[in-house]
Short mmCIF file of N, CA and C in Angstrom, two decimals:
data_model
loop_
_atom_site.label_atom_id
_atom_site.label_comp_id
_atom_site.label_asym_id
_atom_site.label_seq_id
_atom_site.Cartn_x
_atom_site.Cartn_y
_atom_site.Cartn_z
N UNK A 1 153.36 163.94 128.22
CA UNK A 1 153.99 164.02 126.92
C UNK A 1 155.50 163.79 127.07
N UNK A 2 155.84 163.01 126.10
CA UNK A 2 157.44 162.80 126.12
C UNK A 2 158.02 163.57 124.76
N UNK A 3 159.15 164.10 125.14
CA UNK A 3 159.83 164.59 123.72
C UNK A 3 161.10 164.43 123.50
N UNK A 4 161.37 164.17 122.20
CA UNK A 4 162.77 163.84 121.87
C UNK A 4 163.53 165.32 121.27
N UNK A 5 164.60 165.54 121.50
CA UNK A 5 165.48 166.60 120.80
C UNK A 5 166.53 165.75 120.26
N UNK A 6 166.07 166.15 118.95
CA UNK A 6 167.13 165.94 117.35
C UNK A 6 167.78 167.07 117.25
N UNK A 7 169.27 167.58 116.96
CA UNK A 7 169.47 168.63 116.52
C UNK A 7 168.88 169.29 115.49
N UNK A 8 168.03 168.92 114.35
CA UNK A 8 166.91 169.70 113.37
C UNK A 8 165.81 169.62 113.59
N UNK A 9 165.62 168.73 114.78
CA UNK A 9 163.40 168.48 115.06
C UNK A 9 163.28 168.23 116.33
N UNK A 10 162.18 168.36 116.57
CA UNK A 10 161.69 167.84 118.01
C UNK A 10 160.72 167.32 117.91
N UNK A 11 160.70 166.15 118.85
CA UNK A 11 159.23 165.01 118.08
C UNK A 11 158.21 165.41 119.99
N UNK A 12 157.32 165.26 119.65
CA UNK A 12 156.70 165.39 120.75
C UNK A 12 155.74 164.12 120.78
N UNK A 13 155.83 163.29 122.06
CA UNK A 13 155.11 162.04 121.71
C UNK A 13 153.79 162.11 122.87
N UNK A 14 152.64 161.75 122.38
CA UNK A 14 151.56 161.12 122.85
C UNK A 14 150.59 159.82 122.66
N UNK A 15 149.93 159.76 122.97
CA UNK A 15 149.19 158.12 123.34
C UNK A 15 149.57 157.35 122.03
N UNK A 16 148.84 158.06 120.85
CA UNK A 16 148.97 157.16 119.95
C UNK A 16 148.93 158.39 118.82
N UNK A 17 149.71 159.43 118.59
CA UNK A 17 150.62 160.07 117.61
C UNK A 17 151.64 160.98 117.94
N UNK A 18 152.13 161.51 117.68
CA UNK A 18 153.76 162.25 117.48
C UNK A 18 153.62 163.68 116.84
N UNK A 19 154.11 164.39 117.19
CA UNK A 19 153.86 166.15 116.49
C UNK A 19 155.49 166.29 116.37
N UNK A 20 155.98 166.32 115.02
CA UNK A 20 156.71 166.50 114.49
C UNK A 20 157.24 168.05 114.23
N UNK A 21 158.28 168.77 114.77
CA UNK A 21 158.42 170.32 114.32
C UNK A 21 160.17 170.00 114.41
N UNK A 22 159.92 170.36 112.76
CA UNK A 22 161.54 170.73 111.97
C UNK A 22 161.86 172.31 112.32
N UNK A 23 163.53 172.29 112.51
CA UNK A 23 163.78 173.63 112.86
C UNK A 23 164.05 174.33 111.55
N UNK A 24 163.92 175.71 111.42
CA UNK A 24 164.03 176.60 110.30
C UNK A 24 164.95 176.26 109.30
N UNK A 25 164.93 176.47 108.33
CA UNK A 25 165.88 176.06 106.87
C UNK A 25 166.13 174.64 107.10
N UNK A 26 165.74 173.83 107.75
CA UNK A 26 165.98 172.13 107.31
C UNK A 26 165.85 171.99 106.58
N UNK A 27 166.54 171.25 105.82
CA UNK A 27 166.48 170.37 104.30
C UNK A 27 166.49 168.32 105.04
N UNK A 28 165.27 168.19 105.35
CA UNK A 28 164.98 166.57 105.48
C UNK A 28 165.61 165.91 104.51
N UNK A 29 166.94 165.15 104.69
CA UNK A 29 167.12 164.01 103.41
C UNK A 29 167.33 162.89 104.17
N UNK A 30 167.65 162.05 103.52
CA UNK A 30 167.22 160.28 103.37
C UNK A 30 168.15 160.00 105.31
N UNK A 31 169.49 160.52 105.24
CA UNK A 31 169.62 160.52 106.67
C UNK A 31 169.27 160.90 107.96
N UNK A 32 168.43 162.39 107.53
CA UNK A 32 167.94 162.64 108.97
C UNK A 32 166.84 162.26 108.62
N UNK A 33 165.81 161.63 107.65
CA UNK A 33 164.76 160.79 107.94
C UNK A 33 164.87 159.48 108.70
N UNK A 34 165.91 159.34 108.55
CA UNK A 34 166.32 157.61 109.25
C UNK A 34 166.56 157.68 110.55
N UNK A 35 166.70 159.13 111.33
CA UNK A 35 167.20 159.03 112.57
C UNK A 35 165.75 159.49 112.96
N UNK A 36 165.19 160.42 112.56
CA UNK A 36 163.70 160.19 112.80
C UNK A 36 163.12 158.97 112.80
N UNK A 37 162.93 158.06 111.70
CA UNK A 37 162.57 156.89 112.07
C UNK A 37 163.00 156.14 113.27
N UNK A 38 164.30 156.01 113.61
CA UNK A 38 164.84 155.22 114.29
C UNK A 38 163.94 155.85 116.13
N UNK A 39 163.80 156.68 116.11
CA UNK A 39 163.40 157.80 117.45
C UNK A 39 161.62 156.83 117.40
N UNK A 40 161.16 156.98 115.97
CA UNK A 40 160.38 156.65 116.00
C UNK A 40 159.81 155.02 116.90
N UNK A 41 160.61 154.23 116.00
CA UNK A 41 160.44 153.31 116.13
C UNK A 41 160.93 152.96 117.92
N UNK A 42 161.75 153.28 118.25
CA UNK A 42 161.74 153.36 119.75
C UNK A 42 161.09 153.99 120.86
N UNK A 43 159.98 154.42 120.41
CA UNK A 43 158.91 155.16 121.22
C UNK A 43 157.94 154.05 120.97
N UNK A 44 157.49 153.86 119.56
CA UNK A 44 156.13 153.56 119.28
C UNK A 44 156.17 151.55 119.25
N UNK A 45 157.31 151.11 118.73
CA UNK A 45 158.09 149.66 118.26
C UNK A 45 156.62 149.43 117.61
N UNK A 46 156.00 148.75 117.60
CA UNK A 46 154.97 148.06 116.68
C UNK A 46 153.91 148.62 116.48
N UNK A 47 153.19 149.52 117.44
CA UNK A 47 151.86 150.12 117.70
C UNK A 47 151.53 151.01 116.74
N UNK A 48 150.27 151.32 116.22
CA UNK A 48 150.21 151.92 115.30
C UNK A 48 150.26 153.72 115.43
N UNK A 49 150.27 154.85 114.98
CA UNK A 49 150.36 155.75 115.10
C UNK A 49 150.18 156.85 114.31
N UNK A 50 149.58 157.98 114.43
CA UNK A 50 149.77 158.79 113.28
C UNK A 50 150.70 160.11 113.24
N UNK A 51 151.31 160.42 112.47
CA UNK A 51 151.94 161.93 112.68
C UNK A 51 151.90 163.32 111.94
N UNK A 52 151.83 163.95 113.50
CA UNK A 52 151.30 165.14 112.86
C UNK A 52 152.98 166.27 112.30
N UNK A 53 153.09 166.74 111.11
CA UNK A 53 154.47 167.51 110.89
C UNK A 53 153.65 169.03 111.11
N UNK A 54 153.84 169.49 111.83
CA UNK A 54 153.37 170.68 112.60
C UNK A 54 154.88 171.89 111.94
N UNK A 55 154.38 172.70 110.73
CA UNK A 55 155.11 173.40 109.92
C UNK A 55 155.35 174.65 110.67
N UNK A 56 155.57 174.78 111.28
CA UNK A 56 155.73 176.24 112.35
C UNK A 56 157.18 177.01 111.93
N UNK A 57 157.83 175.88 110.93
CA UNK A 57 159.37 176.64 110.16
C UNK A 57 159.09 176.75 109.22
N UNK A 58 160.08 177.27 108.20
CA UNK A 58 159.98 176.93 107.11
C UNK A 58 160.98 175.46 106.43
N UNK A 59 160.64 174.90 106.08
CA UNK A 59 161.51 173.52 105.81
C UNK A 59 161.37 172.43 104.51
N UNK A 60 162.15 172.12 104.25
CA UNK A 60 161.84 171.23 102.74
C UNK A 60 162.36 170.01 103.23
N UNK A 61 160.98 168.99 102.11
CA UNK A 61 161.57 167.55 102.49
C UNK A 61 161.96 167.22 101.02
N UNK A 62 163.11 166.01 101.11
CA UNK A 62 163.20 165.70 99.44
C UNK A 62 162.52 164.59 99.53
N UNK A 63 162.32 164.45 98.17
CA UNK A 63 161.86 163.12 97.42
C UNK A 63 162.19 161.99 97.99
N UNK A 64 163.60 162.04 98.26
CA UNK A 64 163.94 160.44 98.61
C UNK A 64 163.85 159.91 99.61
N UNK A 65 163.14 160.91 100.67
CA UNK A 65 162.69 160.56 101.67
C UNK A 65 161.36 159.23 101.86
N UNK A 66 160.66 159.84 100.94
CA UNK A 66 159.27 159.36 100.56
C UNK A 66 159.53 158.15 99.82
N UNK A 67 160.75 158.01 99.14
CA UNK A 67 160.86 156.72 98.49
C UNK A 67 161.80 155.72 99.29
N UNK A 68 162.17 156.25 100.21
CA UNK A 68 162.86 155.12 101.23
C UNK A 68 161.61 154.09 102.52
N UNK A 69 160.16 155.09 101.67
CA UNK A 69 159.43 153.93 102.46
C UNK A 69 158.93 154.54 104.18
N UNK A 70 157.50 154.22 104.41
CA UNK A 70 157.21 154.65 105.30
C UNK A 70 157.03 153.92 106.87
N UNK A 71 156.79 153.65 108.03
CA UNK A 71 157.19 152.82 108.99
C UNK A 71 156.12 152.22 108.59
N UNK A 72 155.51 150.70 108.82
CA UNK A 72 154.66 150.36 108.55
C UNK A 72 153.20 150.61 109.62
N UNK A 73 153.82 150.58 110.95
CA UNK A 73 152.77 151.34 111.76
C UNK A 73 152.34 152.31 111.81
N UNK A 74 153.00 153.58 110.96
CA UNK A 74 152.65 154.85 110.83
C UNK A 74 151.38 154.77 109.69
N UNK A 75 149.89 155.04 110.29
CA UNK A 75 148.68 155.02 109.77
C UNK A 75 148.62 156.19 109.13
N UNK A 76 148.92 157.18 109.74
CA UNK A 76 148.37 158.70 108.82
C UNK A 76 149.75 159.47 109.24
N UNK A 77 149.08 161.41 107.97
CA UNK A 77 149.92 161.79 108.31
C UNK A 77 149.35 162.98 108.06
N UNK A 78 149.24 164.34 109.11
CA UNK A 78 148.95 165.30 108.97
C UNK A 78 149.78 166.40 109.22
N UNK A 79 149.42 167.08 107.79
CA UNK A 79 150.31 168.65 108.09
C UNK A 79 149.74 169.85 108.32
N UNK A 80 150.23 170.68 109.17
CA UNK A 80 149.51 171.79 109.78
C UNK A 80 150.30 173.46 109.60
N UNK A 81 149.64 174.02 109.03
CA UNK A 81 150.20 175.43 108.41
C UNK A 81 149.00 175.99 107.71
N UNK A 82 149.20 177.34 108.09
CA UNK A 82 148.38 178.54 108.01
C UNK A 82 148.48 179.27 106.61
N UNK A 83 149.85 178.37 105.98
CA UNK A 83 150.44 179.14 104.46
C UNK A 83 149.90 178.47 103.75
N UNK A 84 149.17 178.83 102.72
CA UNK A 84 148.70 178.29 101.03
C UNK A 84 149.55 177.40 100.33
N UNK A 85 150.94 178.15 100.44
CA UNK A 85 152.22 178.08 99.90
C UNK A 85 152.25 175.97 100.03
N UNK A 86 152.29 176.07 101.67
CA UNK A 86 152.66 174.75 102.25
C UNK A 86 151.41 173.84 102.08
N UNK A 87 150.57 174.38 101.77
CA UNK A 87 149.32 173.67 101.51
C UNK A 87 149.51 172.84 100.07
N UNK A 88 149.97 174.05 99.01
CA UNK A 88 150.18 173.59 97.63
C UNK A 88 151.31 172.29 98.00
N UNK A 89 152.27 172.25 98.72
CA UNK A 89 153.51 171.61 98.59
C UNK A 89 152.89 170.36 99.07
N UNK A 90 151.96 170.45 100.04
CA UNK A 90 151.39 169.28 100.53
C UNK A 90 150.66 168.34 99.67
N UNK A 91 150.36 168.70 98.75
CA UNK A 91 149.24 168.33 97.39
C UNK A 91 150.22 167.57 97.07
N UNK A 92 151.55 168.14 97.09
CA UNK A 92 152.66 167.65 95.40
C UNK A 92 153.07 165.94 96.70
N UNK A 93 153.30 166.54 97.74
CA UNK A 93 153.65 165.56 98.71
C UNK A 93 153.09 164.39 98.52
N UNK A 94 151.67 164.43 98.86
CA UNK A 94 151.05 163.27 98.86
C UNK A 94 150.74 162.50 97.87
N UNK A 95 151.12 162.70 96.77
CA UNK A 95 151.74 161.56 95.72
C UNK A 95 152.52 160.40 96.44
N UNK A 96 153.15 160.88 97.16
CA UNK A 96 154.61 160.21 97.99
C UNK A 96 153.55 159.15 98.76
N UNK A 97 152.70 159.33 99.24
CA UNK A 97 152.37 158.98 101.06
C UNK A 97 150.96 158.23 100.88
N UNK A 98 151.01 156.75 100.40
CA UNK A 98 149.74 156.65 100.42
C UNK A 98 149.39 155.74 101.55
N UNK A 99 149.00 156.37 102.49
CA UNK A 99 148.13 156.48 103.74
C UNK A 99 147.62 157.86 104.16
N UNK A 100 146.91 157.77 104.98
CA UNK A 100 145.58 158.60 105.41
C UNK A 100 146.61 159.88 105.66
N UNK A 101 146.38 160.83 104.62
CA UNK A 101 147.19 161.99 104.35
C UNK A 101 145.69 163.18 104.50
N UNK A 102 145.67 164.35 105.25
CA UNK A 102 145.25 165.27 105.49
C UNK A 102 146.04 166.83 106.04
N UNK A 103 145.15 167.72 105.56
CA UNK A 103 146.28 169.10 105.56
C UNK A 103 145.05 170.10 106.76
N UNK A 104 146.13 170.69 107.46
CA UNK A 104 144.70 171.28 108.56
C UNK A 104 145.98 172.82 109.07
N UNK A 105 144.86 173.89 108.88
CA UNK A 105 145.29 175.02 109.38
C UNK A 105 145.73 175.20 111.18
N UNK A 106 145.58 174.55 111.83
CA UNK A 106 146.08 174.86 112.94
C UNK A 106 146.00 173.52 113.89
N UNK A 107 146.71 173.65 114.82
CA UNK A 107 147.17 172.36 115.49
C UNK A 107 145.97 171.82 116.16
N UNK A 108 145.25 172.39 117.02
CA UNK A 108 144.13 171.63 117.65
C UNK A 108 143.01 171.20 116.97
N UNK A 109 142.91 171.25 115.75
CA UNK A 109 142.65 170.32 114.12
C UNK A 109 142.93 168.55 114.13
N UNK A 110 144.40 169.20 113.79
CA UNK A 110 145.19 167.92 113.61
C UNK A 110 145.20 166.96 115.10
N UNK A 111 145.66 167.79 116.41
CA UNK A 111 144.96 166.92 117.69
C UNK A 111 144.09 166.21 117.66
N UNK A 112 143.14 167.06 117.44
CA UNK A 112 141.62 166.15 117.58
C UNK A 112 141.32 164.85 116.67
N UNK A 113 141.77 165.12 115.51
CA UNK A 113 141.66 164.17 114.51
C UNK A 113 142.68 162.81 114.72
N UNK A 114 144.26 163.29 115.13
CA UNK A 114 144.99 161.91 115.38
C UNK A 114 144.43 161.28 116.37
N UNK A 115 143.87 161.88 117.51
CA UNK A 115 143.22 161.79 119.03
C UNK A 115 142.63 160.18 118.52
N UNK A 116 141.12 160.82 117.33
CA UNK A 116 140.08 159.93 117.30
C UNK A 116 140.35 159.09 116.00
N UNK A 117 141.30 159.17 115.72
CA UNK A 117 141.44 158.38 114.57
C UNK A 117 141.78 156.84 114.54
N UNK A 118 141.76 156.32 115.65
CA UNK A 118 142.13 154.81 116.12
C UNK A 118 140.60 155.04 116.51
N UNK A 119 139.93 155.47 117.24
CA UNK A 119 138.07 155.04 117.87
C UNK A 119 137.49 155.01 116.42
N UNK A 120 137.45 155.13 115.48
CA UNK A 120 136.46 154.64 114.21
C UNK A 120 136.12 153.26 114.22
#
């Protein structure tokens, strides 16, 4: 596993997805999505991938994140939290995200699923 340290996230990279964990009170806007992307895109450059945002903080993304457009290799996107709360927010989210969007209570969920989600 390779990992990047952002001063607000840490991306954790494997074969073919990424586990995403924002640090506490982040507010994601349109710039630190872009430096995420950019991390992104220099790990993965063309290959396809899915990512998992592994909610282990508490953290808000805005809107304009979602409207600045998603990488085009990024296939899915799963979020993982044990809170209702983040579950509801995930609903309002995926308006934003149309690709293979799923919500899963705990991480070795979301593993398994980015794992096999290229073997279909």
């Amino acid at each position: 596993m390779i990992v990047a340290d952002l001063d607000f996230c840490k991306l954790q990279f494997y074969q073919n997805y990424v586990i995403l964990i924002i640090a506490e009170s982040t507010v994601v806007c349109s710039k630190k999505a872009t430096l995420i992307r950019k991390v992104l895109t220099d790990h993965f450059k063309t290959e396809p991938f899915i990512m998992i945002n592994y909610k282990k903080n508490k953290h808000s993304i805005l809107p304009e994140v979602y409207k600045k457009g998603q990488l085009k290799n990024m296939k899915g996107l799963a979020i993982v939290s044990n809170c209702e709360k983040e579950r509801e927010q995930a609903l309002l989210d995926q308006q934003h995200f149309h690709k293979s969007f799923t919500f899963f209570q705990d991480i070795k969920a979301a593993k398994s699923w980015a794992s096999s989600y290229f073997w279909s």
